PDB file of C-alpha atoms and ligand atoms in Angstrom:
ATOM      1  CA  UNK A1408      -1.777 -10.144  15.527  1.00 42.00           C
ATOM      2  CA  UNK A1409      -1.784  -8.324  12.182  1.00 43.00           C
ATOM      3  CA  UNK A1410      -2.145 -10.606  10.014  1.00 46.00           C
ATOM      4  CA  UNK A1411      -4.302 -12.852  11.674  1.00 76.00           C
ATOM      5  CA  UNK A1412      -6.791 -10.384  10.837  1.00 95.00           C
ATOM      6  CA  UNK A1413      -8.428 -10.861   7.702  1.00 96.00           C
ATOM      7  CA  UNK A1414      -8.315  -8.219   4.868  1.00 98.00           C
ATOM      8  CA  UNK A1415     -11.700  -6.163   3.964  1.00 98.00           C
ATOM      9  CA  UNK A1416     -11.419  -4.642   0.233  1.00 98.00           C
ATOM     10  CA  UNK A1417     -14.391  -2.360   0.253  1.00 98.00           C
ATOM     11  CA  UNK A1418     -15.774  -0.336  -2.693  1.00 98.00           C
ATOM     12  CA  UNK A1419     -17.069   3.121  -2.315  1.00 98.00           C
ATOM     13  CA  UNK A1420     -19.239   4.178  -5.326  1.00 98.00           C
ATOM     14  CA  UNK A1421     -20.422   7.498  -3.891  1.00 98.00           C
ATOM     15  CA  UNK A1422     -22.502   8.848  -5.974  1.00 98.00           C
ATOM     16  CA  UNK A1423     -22.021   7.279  -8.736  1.00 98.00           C
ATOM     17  CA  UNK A1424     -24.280   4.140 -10.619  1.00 97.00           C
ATOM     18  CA  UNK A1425     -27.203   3.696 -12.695  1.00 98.00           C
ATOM     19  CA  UNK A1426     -28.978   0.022 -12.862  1.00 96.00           C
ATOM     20  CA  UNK A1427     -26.586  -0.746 -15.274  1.00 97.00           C
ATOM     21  CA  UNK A1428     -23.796  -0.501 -12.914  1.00 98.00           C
ATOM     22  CA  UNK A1429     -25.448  -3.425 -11.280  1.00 98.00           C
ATOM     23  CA  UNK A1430     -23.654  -5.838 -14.052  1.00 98.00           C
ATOM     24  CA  UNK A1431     -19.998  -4.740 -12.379  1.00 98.00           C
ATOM     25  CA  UNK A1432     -21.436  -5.916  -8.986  1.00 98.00           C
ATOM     26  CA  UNK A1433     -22.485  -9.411 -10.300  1.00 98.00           C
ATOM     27  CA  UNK A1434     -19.226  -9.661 -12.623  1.00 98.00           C
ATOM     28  CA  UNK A1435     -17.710  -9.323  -8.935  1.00 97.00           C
ATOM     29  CA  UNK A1436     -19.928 -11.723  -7.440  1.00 97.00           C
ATOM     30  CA  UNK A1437     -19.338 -14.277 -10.096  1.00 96.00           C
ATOM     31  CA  UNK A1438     -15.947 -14.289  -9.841  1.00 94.00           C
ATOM     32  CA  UNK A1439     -15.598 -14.351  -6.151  1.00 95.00           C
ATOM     33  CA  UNK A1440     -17.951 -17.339  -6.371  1.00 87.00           C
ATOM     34  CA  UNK A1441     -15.695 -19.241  -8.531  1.00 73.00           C
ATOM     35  CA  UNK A1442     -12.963 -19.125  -6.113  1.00 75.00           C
ATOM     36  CA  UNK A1443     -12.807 -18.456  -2.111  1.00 83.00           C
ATOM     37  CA  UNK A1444     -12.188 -14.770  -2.105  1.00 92.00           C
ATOM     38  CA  UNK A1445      -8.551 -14.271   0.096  1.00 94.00           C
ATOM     39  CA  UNK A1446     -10.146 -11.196   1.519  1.00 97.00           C
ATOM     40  CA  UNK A1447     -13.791  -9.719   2.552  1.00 97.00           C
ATOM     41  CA  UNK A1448     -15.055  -8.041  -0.351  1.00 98.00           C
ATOM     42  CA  UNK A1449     -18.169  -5.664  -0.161  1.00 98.00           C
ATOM     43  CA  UNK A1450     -19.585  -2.582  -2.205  1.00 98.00           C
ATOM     44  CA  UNK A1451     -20.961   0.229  -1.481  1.00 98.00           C
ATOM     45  CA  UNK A1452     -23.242   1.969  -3.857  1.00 98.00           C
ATOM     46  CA  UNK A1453     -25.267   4.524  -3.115  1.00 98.00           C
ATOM     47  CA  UNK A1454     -28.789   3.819  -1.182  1.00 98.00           C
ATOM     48  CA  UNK A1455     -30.881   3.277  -4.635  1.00 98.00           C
ATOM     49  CA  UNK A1456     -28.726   0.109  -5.724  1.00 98.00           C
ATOM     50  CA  UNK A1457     -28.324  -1.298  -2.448  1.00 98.00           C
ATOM     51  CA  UNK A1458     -31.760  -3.661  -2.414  1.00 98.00           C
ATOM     52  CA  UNK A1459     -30.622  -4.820  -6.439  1.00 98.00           C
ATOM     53  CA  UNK A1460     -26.859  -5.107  -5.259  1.00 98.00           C
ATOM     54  CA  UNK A1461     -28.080  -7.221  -2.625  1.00 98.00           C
ATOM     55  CA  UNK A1462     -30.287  -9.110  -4.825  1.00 98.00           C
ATOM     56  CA  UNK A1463     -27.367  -9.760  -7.282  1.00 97.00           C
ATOM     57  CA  UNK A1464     -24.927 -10.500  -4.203  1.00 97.00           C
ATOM     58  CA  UNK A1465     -27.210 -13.480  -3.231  1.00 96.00           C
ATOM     59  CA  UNK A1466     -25.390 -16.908  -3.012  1.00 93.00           C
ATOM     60  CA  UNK A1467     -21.965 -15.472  -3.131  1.00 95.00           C
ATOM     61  CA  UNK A1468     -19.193 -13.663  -0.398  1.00 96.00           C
ATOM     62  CA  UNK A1469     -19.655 -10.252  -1.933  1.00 97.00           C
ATOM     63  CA  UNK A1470     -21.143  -8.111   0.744  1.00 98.00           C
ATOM     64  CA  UNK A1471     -23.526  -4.863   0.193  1.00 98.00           C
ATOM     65  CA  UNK A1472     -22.728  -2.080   2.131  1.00 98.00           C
ATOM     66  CA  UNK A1473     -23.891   1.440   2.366  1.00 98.00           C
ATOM     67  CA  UNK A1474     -22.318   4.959   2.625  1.00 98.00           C
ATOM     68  CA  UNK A1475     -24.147   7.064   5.531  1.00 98.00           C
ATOM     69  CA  UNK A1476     -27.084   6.727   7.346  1.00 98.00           C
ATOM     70  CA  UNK A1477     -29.188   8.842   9.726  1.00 98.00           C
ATOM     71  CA  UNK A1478     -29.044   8.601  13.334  1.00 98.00           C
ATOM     72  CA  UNK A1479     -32.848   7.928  14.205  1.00 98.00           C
ATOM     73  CA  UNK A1480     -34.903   5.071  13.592  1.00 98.00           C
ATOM     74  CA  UNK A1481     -37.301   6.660  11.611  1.00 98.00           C
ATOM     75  CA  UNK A1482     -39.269   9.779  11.527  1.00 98.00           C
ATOM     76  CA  UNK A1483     -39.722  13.132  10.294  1.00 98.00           C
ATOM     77  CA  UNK A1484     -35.913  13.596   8.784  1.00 98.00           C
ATOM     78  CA  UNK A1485     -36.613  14.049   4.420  1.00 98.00           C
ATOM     79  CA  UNK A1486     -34.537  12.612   2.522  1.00 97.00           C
ATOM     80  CA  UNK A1487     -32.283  10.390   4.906  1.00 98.00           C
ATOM     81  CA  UNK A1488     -32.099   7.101   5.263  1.00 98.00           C
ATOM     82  CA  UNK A1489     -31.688   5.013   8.812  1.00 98.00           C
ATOM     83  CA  UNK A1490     -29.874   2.407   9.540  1.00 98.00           C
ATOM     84  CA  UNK A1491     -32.257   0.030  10.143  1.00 98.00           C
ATOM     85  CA  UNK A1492     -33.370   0.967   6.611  1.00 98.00           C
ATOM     86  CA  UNK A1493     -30.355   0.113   5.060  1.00 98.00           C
ATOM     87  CA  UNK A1494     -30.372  -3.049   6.660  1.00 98.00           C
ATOM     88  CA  UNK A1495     -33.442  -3.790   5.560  1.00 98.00           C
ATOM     89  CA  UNK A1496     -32.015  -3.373   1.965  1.00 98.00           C
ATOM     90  CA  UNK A1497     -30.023  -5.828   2.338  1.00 98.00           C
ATOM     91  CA  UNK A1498     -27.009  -3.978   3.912  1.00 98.00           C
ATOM     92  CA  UNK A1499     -24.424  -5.442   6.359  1.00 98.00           C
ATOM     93  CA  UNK A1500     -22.339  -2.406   6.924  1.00 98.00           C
ATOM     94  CA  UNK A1501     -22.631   1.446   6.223  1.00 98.00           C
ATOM     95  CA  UNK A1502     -19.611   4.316   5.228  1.00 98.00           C
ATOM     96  CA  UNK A1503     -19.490   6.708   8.143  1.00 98.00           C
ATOM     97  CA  UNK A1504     -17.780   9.764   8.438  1.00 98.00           C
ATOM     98  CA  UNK A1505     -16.572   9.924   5.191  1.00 98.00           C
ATOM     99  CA  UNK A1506     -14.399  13.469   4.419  1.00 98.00           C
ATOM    100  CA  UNK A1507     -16.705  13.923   1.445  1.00 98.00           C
ATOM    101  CA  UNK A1508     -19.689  14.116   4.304  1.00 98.00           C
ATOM    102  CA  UNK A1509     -17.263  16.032   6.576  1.00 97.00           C
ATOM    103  CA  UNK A1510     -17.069  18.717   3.982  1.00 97.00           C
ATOM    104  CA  UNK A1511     -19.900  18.169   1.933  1.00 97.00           C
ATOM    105  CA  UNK A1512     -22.525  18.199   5.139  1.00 97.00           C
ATOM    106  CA  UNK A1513     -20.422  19.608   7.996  1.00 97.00           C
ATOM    107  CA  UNK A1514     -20.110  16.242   9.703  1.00 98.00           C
ATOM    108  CA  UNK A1515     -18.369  16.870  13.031  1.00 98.00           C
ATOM    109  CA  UNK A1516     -16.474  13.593  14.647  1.00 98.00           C
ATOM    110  CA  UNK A1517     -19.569  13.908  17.403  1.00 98.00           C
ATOM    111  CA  UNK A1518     -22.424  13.518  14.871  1.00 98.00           C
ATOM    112  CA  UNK A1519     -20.170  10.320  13.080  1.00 98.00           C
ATOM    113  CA  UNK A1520     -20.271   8.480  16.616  1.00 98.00           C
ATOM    114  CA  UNK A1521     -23.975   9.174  16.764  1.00 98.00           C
ATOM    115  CA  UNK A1522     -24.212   7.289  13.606  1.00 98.00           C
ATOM    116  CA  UNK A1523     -21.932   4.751  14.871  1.00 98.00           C
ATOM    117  CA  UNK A1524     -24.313   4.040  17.574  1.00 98.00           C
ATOM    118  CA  UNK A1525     -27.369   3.940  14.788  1.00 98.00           C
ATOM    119  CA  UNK A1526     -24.990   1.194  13.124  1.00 98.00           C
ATOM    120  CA  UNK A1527     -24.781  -0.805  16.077  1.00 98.00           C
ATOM    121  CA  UNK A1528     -28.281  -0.813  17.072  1.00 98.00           C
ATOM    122  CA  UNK A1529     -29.102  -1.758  13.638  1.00 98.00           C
ATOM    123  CA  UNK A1530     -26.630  -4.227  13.478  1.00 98.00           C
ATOM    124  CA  UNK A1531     -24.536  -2.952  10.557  1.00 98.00           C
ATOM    125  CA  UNK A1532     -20.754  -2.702  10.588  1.00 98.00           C
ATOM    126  CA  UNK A1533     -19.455   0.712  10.935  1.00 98.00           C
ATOM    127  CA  UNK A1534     -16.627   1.967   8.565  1.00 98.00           C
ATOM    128  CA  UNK A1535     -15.540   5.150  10.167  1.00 98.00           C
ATOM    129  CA  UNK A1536     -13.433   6.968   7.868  1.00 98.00           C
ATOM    130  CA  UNK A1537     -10.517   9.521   8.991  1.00 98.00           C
ATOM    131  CA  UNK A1538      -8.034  11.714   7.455  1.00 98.00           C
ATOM    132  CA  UNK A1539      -6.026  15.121   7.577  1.00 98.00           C
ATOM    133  CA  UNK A1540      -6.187  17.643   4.835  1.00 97.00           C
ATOM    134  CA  UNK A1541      -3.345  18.647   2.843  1.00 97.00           C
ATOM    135  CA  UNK A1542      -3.176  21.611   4.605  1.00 97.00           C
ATOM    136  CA  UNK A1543      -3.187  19.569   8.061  1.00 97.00           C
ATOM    137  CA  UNK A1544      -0.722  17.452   6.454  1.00 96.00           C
ATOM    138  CA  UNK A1545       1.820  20.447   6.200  1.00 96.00           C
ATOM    139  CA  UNK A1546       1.386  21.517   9.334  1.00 98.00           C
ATOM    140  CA  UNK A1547       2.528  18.818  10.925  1.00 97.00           C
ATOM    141  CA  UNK A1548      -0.418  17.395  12.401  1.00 98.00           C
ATOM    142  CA  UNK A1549      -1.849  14.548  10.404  1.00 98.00           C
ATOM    143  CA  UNK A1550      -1.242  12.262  13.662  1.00 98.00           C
ATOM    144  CA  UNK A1551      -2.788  15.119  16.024  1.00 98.00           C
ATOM    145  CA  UNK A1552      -5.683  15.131  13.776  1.00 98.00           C
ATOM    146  CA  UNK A1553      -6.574  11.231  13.160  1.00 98.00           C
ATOM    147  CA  UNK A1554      -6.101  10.633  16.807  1.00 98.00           C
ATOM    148  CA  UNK A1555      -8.855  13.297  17.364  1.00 98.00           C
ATOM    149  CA  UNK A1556     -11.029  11.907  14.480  1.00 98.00           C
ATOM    150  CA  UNK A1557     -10.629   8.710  15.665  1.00 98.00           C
ATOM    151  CA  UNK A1558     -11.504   9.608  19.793  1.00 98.00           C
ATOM    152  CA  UNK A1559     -14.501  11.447  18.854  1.00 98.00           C
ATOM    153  CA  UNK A1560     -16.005   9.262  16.074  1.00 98.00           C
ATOM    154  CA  UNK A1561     -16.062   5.784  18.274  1.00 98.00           C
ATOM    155  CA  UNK A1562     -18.536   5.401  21.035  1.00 98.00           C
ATOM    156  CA  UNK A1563     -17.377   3.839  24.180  1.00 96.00           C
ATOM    157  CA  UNK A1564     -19.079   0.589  23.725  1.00 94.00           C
ATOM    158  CA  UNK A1565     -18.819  -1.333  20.468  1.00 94.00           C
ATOM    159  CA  UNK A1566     -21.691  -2.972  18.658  1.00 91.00           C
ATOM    160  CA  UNK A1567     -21.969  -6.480  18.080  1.00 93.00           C
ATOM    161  CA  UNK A1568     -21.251  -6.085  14.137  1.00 94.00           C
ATOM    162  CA  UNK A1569     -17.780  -4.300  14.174  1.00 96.00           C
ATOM    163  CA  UNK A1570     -16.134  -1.064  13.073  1.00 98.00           C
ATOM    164  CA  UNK A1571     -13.675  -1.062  10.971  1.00 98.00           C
ATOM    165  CA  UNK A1572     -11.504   2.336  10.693  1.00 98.00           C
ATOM    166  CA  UNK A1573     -10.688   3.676   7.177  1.00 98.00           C
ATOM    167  CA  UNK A1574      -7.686   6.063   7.246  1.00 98.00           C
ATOM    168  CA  UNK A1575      -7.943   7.941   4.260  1.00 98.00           C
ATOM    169  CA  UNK A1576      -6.078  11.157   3.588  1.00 98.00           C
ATOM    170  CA  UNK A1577      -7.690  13.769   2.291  1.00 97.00           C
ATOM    171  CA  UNK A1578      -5.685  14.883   0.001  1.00 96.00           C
ATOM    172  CA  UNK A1579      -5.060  11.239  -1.636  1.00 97.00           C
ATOM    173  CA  UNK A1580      -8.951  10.620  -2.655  1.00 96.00           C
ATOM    174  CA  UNK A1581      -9.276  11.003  -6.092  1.00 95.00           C
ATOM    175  CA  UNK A1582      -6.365  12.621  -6.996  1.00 95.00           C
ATOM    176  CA  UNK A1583      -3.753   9.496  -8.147  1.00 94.00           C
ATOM    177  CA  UNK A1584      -1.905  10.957  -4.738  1.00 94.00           C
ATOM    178  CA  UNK A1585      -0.943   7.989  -2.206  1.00 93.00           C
ATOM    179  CA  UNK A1586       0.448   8.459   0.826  1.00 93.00           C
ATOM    180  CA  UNK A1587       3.865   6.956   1.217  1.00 95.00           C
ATOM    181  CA  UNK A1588       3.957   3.696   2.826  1.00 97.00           C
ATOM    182  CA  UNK A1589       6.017   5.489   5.837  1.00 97.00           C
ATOM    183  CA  UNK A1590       3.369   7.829   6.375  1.00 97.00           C
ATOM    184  CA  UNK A1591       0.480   4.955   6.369  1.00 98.00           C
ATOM    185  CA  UNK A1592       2.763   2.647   8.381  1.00 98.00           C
ATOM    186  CA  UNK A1593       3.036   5.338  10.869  1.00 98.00           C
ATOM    187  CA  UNK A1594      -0.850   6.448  10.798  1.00 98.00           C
ATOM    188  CA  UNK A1595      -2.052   2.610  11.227  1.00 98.00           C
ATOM    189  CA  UNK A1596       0.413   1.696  14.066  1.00 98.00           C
ATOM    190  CA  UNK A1597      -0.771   5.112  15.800  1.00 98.00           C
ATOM    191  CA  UNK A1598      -4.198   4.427  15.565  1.00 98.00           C
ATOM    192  CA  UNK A1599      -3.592   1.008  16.572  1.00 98.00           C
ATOM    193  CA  UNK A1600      -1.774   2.099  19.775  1.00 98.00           C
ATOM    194  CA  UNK A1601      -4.895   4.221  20.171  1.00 98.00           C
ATOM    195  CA  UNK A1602      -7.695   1.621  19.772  1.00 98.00           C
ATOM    196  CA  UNK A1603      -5.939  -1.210  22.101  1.00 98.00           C
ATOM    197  CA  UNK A1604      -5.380   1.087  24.880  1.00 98.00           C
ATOM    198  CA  UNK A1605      -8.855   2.211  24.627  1.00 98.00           C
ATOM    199  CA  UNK A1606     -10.851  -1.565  23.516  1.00 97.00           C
ATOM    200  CA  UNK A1607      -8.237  -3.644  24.391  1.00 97.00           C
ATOM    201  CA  UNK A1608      -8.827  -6.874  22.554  1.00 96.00           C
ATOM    202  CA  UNK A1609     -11.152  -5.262  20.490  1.00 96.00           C
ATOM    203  CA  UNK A1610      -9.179  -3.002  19.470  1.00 97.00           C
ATOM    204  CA  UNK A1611      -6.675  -5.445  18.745  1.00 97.00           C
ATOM    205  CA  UNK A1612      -8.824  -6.820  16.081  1.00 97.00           C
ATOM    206  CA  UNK A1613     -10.323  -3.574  14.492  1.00 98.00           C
ATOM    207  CA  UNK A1614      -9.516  -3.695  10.637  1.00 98.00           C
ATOM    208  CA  UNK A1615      -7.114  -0.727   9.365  1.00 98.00           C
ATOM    209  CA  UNK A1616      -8.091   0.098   5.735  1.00 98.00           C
ATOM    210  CA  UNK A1617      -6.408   2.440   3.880  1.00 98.00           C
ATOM    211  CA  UNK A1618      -7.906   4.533   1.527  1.00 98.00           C
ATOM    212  CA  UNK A1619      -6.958   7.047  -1.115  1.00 97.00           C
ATOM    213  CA  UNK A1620      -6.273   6.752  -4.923  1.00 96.00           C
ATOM    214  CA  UNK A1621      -5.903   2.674  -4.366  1.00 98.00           C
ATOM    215  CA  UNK A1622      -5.558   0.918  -7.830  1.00 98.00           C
ATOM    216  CA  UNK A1623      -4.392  -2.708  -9.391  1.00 98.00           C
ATOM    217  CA  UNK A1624      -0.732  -1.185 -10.354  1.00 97.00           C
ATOM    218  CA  UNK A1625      -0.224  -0.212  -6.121  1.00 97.00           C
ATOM    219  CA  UNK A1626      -2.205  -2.833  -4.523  1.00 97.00           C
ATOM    220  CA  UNK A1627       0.312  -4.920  -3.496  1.00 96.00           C
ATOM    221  CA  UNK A1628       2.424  -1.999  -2.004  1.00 97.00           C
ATOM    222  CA  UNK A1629      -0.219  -0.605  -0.087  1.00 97.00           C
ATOM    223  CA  UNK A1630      -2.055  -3.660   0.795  1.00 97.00           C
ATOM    224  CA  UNK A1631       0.984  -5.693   2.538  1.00 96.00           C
ATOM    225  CA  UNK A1632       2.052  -2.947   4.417  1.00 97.00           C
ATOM    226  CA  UNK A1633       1.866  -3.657   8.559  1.00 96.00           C
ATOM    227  CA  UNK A1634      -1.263  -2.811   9.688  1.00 97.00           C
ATOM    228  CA  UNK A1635      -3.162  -2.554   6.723  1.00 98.00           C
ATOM    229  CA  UNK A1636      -6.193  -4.995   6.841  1.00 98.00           C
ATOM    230  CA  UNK A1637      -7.694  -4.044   3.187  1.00 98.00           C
ATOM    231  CA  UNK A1638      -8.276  -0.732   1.649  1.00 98.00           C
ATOM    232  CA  UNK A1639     -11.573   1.458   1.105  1.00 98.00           C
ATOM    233  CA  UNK A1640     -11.731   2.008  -2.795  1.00 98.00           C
ATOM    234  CA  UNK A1641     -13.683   4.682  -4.719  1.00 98.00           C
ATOM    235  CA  UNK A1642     -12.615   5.427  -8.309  1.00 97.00           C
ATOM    236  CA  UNK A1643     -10.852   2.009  -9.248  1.00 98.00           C
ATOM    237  CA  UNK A1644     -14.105  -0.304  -7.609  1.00 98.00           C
ATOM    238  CA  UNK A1645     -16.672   1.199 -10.272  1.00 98.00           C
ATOM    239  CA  UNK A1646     -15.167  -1.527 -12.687  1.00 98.00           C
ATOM    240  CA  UNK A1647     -15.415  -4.697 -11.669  1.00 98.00           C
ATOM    241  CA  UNK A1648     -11.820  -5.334 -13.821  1.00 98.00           C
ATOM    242  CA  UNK A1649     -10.243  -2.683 -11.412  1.00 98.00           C
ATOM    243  CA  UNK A1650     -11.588  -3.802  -7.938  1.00 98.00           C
ATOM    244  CA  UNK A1651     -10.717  -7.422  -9.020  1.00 97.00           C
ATOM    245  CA  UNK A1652      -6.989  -6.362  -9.667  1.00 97.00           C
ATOM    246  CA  UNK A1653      -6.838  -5.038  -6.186  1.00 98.00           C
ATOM    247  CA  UNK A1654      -8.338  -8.190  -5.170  1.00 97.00           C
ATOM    248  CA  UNK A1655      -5.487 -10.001  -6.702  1.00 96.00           C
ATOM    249  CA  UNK A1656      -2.692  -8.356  -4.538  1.00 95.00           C
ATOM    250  CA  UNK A1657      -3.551 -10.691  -1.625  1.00 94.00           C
ATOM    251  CA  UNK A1658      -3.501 -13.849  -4.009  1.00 85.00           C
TER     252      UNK A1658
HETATM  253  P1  LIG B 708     -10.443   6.982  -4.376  1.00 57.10           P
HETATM  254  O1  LIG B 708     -11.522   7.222  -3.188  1.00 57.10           O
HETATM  255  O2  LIG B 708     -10.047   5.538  -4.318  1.00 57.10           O
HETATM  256  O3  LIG B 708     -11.169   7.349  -5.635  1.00 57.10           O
HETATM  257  O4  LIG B 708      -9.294   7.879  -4.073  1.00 57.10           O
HETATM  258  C1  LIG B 708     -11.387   6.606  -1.932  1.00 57.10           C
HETATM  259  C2  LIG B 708     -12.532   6.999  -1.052  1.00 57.10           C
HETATM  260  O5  LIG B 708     -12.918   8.170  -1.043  1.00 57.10           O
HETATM  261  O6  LIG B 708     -13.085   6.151  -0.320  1.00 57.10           O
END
């Protein structure tokens, strides 16, 4: 069942690219054009890139996705973004939930399944990201937490275009931290336990990313790990060099 599923490597660039940055994206997209990529591979810049990414993407696997979106249509909401926006772009899939919004925003699990729902009626995959805090962590209760995250972040009924669930600790994002392949072995067969009893076959065939300080040098570790269909990358997918090295662990 696991590996029948195949790997997404996604790239979270937050908030982080100029136009320039656009030249990493089509370095990517060249060289997944030379040669059939052995995984999914998207980025995700932030909402002002998406339409060029797009453009650059054109004629090659690399996917565009995006990192939030609003839950209406359109309307009076300044400064967000919907859904169907982002699809208009040129985006196949949108970032939900991510801890950064969590914190940043006060996202509660509640308003991410709203979202999830704007996804799906757009038509854009969903990448619904949970963690526990450090703090969490300590106590005991990172599998108390996800399992929480995870319940209240998916809507009953699935879209046509997917979710995919990103576990990604909080404490392990940006910091060079990685959870120990125990701890992620242990998180992914949880959630999966959680997501067949609840989908069934669906849930069966949900991609597990990981996410959290993944890099070129513990790729391969991370990546071949039960359960793990791909990662969710932020620092190491801003150059193209980087985010093709974690590529490489599934060649
Ligand atoms: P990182 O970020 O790879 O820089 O730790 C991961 C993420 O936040 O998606």
């Amino acid at each position: 069942m696991v590996h029948a599923l195949r790997p997404l490597l996604a790239g979270n660039w937050k908030m982080n690219g100029l136009g320039a940055a656009v030249n990493e994206a089509r370095k990517v997209a060249e060289a997944l054009g030379a040669d059939a990529p052995p995984a999914d591979v998207m980025i995700c810049p932030p909402s002002t890139l998406i339409a060029r990414l797009a453009d650059t993407a054109k004629g090659s696997p690399l996917q565009v996705g995006a990192q939030d979106c609003h839950t209406a249509v359109a309307g009076a909401h300044t400064g967000d973004v919907s859904a169907e926006m982002l699809k208009d772009a040129g985006a196949t899939a949108v970032i939900l939930g991510h801890s950064e919004r969590r914190a940043d925003h006060g996202e509660t699990s509640a308003l991410v399944r709203a979202k999830v729902e704007a996804a799906a009626r757009a038509g854009l995959m969903a990448i619904v990201c949970v963690g526990e805090t450090a703090g969490e962590r300590a106590a005991g209760l990172t599998l108390t937490v996800v399992g929480r995250q995870l319940t209240q972040s998916l809507p009953d009924k699935l879209g046509e275009a997917g979710v995919v669930i990103a576990y990604e600790p909080v404490w392990a994002i940006g910091t060079g931290l990685v959870a120990s392949p125990d701890d992620i072995v242990a998180v992914h067969a949880d959630m999966r336990r959680a997501l067949v009893a609840r989908y069934g076959a669906a849930g069966a065939a949900m991609r597990l990313l990981y996410g959290g300080s993944v890099k070129p040098d513990n790729a391969s570790t991370l990546l071949k790990l039960p359960e793990v269909n791909g990662a969710l990358v932020g620092g190491a997918s801003l150059k193209s060099g980087d985010f093709l090295g974690i590529l490489a662990a599934y060649r």
